CSV table of C-alpha atoms in Angstrom, one decimal:
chain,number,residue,atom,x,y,z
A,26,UNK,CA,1.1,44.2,17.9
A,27,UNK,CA,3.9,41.4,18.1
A,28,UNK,CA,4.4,39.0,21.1
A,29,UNK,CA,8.1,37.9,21.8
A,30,UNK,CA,8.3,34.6,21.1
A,31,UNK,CA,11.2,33.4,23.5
A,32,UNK,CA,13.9,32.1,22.0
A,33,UNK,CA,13.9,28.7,22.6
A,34,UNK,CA,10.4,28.0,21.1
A,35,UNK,CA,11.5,30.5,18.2
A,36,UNK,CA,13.5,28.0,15.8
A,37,UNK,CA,10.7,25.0,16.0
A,38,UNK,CA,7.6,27.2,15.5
A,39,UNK,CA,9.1,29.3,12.6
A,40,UNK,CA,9.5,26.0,11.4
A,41,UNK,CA,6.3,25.0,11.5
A,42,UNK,CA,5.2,27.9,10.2
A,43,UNK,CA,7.2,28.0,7.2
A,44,UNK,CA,6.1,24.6,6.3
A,45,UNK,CA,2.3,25.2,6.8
A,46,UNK,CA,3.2,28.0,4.5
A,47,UNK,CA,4.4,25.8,1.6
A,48,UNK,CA,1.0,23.9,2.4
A,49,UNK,CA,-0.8,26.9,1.5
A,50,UNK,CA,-1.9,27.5,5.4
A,51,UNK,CA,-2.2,29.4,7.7
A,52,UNK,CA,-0.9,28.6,11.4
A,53,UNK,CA,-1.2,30.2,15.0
A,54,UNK,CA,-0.1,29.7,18.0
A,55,UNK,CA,-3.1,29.8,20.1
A,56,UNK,CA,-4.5,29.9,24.1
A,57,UNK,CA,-2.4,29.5,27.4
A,58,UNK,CA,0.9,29.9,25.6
A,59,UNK,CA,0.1,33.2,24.4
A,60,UNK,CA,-0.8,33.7,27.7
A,61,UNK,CA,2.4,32.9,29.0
A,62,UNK,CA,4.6,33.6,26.4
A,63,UNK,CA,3.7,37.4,27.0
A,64,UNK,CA,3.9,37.0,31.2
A,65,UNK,CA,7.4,35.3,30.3
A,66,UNK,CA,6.5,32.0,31.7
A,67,UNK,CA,8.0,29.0,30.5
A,68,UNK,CA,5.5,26.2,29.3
A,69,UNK,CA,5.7,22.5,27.3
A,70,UNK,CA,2.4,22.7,26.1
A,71,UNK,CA,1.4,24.6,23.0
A,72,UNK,CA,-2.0,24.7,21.4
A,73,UNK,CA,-1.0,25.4,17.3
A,74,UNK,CA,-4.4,26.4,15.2
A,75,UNK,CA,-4.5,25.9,11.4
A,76,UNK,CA,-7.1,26.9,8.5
A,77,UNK,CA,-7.1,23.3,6.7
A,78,UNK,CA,-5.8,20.2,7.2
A,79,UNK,CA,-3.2,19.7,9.9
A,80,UNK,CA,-2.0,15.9,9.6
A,81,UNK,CA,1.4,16.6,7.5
A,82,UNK,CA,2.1,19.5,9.6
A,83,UNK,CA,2.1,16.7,12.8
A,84,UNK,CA,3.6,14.1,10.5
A,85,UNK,CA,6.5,16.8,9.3
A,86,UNK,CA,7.2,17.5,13.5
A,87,UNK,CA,8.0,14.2,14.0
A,88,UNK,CA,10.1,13.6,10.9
A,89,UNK,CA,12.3,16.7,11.9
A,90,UNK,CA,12.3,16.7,15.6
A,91,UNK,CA,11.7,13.3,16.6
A,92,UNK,CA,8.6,12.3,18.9
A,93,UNK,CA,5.2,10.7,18.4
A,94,UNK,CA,1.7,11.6,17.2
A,95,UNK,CA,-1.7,10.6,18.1
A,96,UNK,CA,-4.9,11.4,16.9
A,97,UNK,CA,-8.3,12.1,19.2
A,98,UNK,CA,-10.7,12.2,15.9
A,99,UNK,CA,-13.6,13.0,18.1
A,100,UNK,CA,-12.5,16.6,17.7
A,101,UNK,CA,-9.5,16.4,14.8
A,102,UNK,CA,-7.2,17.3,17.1
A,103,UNK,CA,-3.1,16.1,16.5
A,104,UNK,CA,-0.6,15.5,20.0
A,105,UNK,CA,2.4,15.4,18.8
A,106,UNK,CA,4.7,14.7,21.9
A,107,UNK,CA,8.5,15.5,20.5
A,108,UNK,CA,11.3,14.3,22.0
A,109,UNK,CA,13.2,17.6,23.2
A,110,UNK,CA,10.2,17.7,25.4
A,111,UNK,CA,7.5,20.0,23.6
A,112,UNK,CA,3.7,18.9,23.7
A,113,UNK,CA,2.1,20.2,21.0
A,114,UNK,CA,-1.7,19.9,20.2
A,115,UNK,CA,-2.5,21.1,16.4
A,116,UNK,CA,-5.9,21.2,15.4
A,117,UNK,CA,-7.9,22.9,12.5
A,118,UNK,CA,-10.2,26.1,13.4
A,119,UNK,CA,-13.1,25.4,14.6
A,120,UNK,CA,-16.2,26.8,15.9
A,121,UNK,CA,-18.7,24.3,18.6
A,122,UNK,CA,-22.1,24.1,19.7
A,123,UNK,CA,-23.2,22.4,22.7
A,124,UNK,CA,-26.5,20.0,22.2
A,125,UNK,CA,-27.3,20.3,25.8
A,126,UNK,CA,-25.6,21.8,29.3
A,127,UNK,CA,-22.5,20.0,30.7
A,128,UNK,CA,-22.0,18.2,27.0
A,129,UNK,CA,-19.0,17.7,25.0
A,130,UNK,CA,-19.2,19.9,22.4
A,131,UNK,CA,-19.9,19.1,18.4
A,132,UNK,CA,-17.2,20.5,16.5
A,133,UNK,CA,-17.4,22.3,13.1
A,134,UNK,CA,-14.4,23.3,11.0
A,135,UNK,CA,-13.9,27.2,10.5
A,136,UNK,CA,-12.1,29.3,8.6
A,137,UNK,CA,-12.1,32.3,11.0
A,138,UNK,CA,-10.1,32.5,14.0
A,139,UNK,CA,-12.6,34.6,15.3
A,140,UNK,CA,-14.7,31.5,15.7
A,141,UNK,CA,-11.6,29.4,17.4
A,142,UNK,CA,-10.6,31.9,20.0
A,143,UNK,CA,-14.9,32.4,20.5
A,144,UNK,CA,-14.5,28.9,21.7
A,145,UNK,CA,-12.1,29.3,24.6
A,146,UNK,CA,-12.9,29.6,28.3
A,147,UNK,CA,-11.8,32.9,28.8
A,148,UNK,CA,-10.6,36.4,27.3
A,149,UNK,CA,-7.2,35.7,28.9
A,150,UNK,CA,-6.8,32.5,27.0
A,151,UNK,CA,-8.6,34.1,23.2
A,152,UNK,CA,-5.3,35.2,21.9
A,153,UNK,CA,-3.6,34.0,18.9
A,154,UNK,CA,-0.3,34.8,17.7
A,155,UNK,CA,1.0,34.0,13.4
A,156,UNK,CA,3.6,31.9,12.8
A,157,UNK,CA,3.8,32.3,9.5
A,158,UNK,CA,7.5,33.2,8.0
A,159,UNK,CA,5.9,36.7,6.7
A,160,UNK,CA,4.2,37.9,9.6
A,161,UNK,CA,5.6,35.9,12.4
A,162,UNK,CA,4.4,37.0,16.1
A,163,UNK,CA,2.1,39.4,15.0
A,164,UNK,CA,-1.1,39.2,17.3
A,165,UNK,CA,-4.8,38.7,17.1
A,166,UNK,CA,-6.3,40.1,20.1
A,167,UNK,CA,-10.0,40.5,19.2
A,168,UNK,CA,-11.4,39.9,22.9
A,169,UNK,CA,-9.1,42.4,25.2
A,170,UNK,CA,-7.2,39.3,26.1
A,171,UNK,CA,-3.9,41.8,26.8
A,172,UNK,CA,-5.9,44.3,28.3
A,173,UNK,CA,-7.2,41.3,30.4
A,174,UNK,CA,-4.0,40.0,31.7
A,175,UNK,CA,-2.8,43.5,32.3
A,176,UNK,CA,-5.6,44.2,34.9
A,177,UNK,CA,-5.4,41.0,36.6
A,178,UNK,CA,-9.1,39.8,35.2
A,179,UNK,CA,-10.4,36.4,34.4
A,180,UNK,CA,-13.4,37.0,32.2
A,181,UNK,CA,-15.9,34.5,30.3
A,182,UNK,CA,-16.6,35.3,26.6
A,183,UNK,CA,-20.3,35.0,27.3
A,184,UNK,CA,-22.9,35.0,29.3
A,185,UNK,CA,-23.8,31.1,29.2
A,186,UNK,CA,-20.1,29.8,29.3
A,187,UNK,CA,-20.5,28.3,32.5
A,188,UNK,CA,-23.6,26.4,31.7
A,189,UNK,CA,-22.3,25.2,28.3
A,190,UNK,CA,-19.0,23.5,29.5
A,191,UNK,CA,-19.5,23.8,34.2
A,192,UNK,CA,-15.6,22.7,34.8
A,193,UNK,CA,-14.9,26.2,33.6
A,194,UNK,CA,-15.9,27.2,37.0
A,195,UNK,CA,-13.0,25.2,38.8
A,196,UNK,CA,-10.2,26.8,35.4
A,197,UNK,CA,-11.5,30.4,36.6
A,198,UNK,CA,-11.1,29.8,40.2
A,199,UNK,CA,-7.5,27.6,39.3
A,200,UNK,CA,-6.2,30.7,37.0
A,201,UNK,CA,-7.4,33.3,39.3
A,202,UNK,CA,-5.6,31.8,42.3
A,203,UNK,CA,-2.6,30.1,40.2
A,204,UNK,CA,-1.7,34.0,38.6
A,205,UNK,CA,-3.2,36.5,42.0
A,206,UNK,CA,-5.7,37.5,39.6
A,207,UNK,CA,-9.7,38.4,40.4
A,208,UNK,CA,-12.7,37.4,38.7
A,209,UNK,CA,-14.2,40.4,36.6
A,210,UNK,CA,-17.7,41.4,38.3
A,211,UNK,CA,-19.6,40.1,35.6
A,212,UNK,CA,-18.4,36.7,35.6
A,213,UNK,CA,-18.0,36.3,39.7
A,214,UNK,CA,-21.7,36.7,39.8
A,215,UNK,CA,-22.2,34.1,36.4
A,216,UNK,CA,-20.2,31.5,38.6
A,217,UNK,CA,-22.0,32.3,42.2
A,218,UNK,CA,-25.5,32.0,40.1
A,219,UNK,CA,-23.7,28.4,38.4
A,220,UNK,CA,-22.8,27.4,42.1
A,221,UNK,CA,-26.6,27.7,43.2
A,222,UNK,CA,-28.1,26.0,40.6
A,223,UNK,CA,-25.1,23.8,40.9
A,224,UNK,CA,-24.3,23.2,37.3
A,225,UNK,CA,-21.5,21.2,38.2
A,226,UNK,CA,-23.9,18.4,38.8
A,227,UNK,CA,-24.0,18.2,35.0
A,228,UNK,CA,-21.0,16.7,34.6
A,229,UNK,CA,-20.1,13.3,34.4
A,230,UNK,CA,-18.5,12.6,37.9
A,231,UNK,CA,-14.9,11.5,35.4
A,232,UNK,CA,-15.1,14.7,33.6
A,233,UNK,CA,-15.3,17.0,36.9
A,234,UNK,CA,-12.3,14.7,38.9
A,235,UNK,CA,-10.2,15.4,35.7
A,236,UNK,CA,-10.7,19.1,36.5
A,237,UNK,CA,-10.9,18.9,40.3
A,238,UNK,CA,-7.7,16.8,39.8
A,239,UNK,CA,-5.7,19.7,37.9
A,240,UNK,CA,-6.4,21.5,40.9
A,241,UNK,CA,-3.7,19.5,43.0
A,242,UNK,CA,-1.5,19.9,40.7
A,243,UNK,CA,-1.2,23.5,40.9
A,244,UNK,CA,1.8,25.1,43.3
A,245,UNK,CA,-0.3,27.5,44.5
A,246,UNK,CA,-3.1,25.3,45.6
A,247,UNK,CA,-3.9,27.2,49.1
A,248,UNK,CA,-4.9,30.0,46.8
A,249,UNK,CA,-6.8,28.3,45.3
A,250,UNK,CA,-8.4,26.3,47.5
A,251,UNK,CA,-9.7,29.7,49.5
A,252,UNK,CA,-11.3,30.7,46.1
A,253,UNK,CA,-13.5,27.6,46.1
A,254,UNK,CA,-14.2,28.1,49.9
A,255,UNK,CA,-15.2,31.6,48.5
A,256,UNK,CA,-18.0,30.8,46.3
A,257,UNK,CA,-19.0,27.5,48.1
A,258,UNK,CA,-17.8,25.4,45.3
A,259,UNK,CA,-15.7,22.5,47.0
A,260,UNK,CA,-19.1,20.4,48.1
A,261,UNK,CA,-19.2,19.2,44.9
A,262,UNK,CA,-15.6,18.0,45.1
A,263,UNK,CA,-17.1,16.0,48.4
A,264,UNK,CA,-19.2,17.0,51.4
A,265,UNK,CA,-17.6,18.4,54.1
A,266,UNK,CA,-14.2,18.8,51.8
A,267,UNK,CA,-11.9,21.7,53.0
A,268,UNK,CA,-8.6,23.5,53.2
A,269,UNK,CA,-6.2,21.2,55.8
A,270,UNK,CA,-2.7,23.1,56.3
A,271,UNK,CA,-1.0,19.6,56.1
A,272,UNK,CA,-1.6,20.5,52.1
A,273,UNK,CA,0.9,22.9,52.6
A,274,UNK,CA,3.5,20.4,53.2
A,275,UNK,CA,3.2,17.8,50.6
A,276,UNK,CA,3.7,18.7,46.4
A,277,UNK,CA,2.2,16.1,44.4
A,278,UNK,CA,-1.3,15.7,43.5
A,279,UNK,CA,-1.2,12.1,44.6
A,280,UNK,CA,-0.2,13.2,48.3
A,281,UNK,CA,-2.6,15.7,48.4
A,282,UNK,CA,-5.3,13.3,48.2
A,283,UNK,CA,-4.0,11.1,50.6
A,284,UNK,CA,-3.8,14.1,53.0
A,285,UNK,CA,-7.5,15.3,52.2
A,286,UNK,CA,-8.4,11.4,52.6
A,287,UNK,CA,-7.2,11.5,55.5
A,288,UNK,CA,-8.5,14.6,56.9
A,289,UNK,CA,-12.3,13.3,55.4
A,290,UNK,CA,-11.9,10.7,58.6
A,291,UNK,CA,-14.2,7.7,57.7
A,292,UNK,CA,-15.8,9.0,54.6
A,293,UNK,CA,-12.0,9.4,52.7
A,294,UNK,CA,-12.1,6.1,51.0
A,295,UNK,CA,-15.6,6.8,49.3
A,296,UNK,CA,-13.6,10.1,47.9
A,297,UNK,CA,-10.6,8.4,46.7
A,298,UNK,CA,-12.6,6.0,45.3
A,299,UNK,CA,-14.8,8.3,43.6
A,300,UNK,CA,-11.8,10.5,41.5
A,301,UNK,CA,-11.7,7.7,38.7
A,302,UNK,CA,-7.7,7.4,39.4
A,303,UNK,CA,-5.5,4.2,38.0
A,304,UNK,CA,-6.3,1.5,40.2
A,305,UNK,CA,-3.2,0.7,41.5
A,306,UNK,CA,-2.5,4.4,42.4
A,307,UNK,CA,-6.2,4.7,44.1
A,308,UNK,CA,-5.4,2.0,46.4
A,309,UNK,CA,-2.3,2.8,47.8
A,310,UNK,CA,-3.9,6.2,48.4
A,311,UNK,CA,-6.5,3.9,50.2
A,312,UNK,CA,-4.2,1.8,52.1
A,313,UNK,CA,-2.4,5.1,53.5
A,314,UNK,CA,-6.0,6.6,54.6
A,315,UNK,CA,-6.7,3.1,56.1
A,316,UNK,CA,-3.3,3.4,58.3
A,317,UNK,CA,-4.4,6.9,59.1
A,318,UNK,CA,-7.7,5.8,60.2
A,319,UNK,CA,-6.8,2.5,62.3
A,320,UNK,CA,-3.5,4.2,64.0
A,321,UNK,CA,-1.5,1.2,63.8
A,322,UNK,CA,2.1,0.4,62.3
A,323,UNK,CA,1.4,-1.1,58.7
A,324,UNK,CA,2.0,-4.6,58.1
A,325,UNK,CA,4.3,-4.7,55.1
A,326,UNK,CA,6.4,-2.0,53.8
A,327,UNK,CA,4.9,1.3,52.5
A,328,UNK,CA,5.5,3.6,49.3
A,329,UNK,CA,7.5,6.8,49.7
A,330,UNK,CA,4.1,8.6,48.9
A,331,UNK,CA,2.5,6.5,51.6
A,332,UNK,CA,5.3,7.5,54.4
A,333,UNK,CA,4.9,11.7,53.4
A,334,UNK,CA,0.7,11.3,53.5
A,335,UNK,CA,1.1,9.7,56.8
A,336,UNK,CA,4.1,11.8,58.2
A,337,UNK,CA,2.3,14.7,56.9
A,338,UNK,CA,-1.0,14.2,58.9
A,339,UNK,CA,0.9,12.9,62.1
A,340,UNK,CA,3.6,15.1,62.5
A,341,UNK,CA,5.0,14.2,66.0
A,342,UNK,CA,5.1,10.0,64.8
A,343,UNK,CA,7.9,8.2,66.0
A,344,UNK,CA,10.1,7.0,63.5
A,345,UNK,CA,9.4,2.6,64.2
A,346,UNK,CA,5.3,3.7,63.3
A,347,UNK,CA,6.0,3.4,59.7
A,348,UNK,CA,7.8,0.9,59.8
A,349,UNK,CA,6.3,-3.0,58.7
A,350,UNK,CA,5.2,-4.9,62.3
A,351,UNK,CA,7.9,-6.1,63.9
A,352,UNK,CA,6.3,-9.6,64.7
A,353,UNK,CA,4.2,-12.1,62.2
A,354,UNK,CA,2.0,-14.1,62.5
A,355,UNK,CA,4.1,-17.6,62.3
A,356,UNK,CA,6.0,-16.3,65.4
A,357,UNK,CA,3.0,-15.7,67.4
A,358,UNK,CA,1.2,-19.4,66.6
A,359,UNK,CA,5.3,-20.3,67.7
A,360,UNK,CA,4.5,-18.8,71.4
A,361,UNK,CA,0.9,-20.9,71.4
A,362,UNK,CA,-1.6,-18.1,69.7
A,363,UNK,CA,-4.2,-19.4,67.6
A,364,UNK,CA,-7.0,-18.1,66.4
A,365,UNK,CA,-8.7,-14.8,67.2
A,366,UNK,CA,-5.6,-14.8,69.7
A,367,UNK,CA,-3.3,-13.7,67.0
A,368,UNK,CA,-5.1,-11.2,65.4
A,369,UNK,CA,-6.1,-9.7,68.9
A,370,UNK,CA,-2.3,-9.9,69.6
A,371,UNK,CA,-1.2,-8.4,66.7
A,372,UNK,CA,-2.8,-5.4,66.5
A,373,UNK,CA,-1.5,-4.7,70.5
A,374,UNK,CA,1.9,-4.9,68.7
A,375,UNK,CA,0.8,-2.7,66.0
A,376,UNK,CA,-0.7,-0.2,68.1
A,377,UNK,CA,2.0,-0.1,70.5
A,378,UNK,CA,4.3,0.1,67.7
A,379,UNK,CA,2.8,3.2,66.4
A,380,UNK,CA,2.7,4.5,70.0
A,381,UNK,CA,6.5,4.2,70.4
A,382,UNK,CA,5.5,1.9,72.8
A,383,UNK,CA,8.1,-0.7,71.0
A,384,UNK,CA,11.2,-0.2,68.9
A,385,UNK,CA,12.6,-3.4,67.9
A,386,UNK,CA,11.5,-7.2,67.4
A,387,UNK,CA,12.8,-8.1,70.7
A,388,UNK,CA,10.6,-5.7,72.4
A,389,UNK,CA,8.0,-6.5,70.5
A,390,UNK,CA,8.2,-10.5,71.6
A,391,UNK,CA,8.6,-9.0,75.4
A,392,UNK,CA,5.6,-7.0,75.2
A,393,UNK,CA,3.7,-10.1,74.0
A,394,UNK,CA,4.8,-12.1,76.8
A,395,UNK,CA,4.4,-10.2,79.9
């Protein structure tokens, strides 16, 4: 069977192809672009498989299209980012073990694709497609992954998939939900056996945020979200962690966890804190939840991300709450505050700020001097 390759990824990976072919190699296209190549979805990230050594190949992208490469040796994997945009991620067939439950797994080079598509999370994803100049878009299907994507069906490849690598169980739940497709039987009682003996305790807490984090970054994250309501798995996100509509109105992954922050009440810091995020990002996620939580005007300016996390989760505020204090501190020692005075006195202002209480400087120095 042949996949149509849309035309715009056409040119560069029948380019590829030709030149792995002057290498003596063979080359596949390989996973969620297969995937999404035959639903007719658009995608910037291509997994690319070869039988030997795939350095040149990465070099050769560069030279022709302009871009970068970098290497993660810990698996012999290539990213070569290209400068029209294209991700690619080239690495040599493989086949892996895992030494023990929730590990990374040790890598060993294969000639059989069998092996690489083995490897993959699910049936859906096991598909590889040639691009070789003499047999370009033919398919290798050898685990129903069409038949799969036909019915709707996310499906492991074996019985101790979710054991071997747990953040599986969030991809199933995040391609089930992202595509309106159902677990098969099989593997919806695999996961709902995982959940109780709660294999994603096996992870390193970094390695299950960078999953948990992919979630938010999904469009249709309500979806998704009821899934892992479904089969109990969000406690290990954070306890007591669940749906908020607010979610609905916000689009990036860094204001959806401002809103769940928020919605966490006292315990939202701990969770930000906990999702291994840049440290500048994780505090102003942090300083948002902190506004949410004392209910007072902030005292310098906010981020645009700030202002939609607070908006969001207080609908009906007037426009002066997000807006930096109207009085500081100097002008309150200047009407003969001192002291505890001018804390105590500021956070009036701030509070009746936030109220609508007060709308401008003026009325903020009135207020104080009633």
């Amino acid at each position: 069977m042949t996949v149509t390759i849309p035309k715009s990824y056409r040119e560069p990976l029948y380019t590829i192809g030709e030149y792995a072919q002057k290498l003596g190699l063979k080359a596949w296209v390989v996973g969620g672009a297969v995937r999404d190549f035959y639903l007719k979805k658009n995608t910037l990230d291509i997994d690319l498989a070869f039988d030997g050594n795939q350095e040149s190949v990465a070099g050769f992208c560069v030279k022709r299209w302009g871009g970068a490469k970098r290497k993660f040796s810990q698996f012999g994997t290539f990213r070569v980012q290209l400068d029209n945009g294209l991700k690619l991620d080239m690495v040599r067939a493989r086949k892996e073990s895992y030494p023990h439950p929730g590990a990374l797994p040790v890598v060993a080079f294969s000639k059989e694709m069998k092996d690489d598509l083995f490897r993959r999370d699910f049936t859906t994803n096991a598909w590889c497609l040639s691009i070789l100049p003499k047999n370009f878009g033919q398919s290798y299907d050898p685990f129903g992954a069409q038949k799969d994507i036909d019915a709707g069906v996310v499906r492991i490849l074996h019985d101790k998939s979710f054991l071997d690598d747990p953040t599986r169980m969030y991809r199933a739940v995040r391609f089930a939900g992202r595509f309106g497709w159902r677990l098969a039987p099989k593997t919806e009682r695999l996961l709902q056996a995982a959940v109780k003996e709660e294999y994603p305790l096996l992870l390193t807490r970094e390695r299950f945020c960078q999953e948990f984090l992919k979630v938010l970054k999904e469009k249709r994250v309500k979806e998704i979200f009821g899934l892992m309501e479904k089969y109990d798995m969000l406690k290990f996100a954070w306890p007591g962690l669940r749906w908020n509509d607010a979610l609905d109105s916000v689009s990036t992954p860094a204001e959806r966890m401002g809103v769940l922050a928020c919605s966490l009440g006292p315990s939202g810091e701990d969770f930000v804190r906990t999702l291994h995020l840049p440290k500048d990002k994780a505090q102003e996620i942090v300083s948002a939840w902190k506004i949410a939580q004392e209910q007072m005007c902030p005292l310098g300016p906010l981020s645009e991300m700030q202002k939609t996390v607070l908006k969001t989760v207080f609908p009906k505020l007037p426009l002066q709450a997000l807006e930096p204090c109207f009085v500081r501190g100097g002008e309150l020692k200047n009407l003969g505050l001192s002291g505890r005075k001018i804390s105590g006195a500021l956070g009036r202002v701030r509070k009746a700020q936030w109220n609508g209480e007060i709308k401008s400087r003026e009325e903020a120095i009135a207020f104080l001097t009633r």
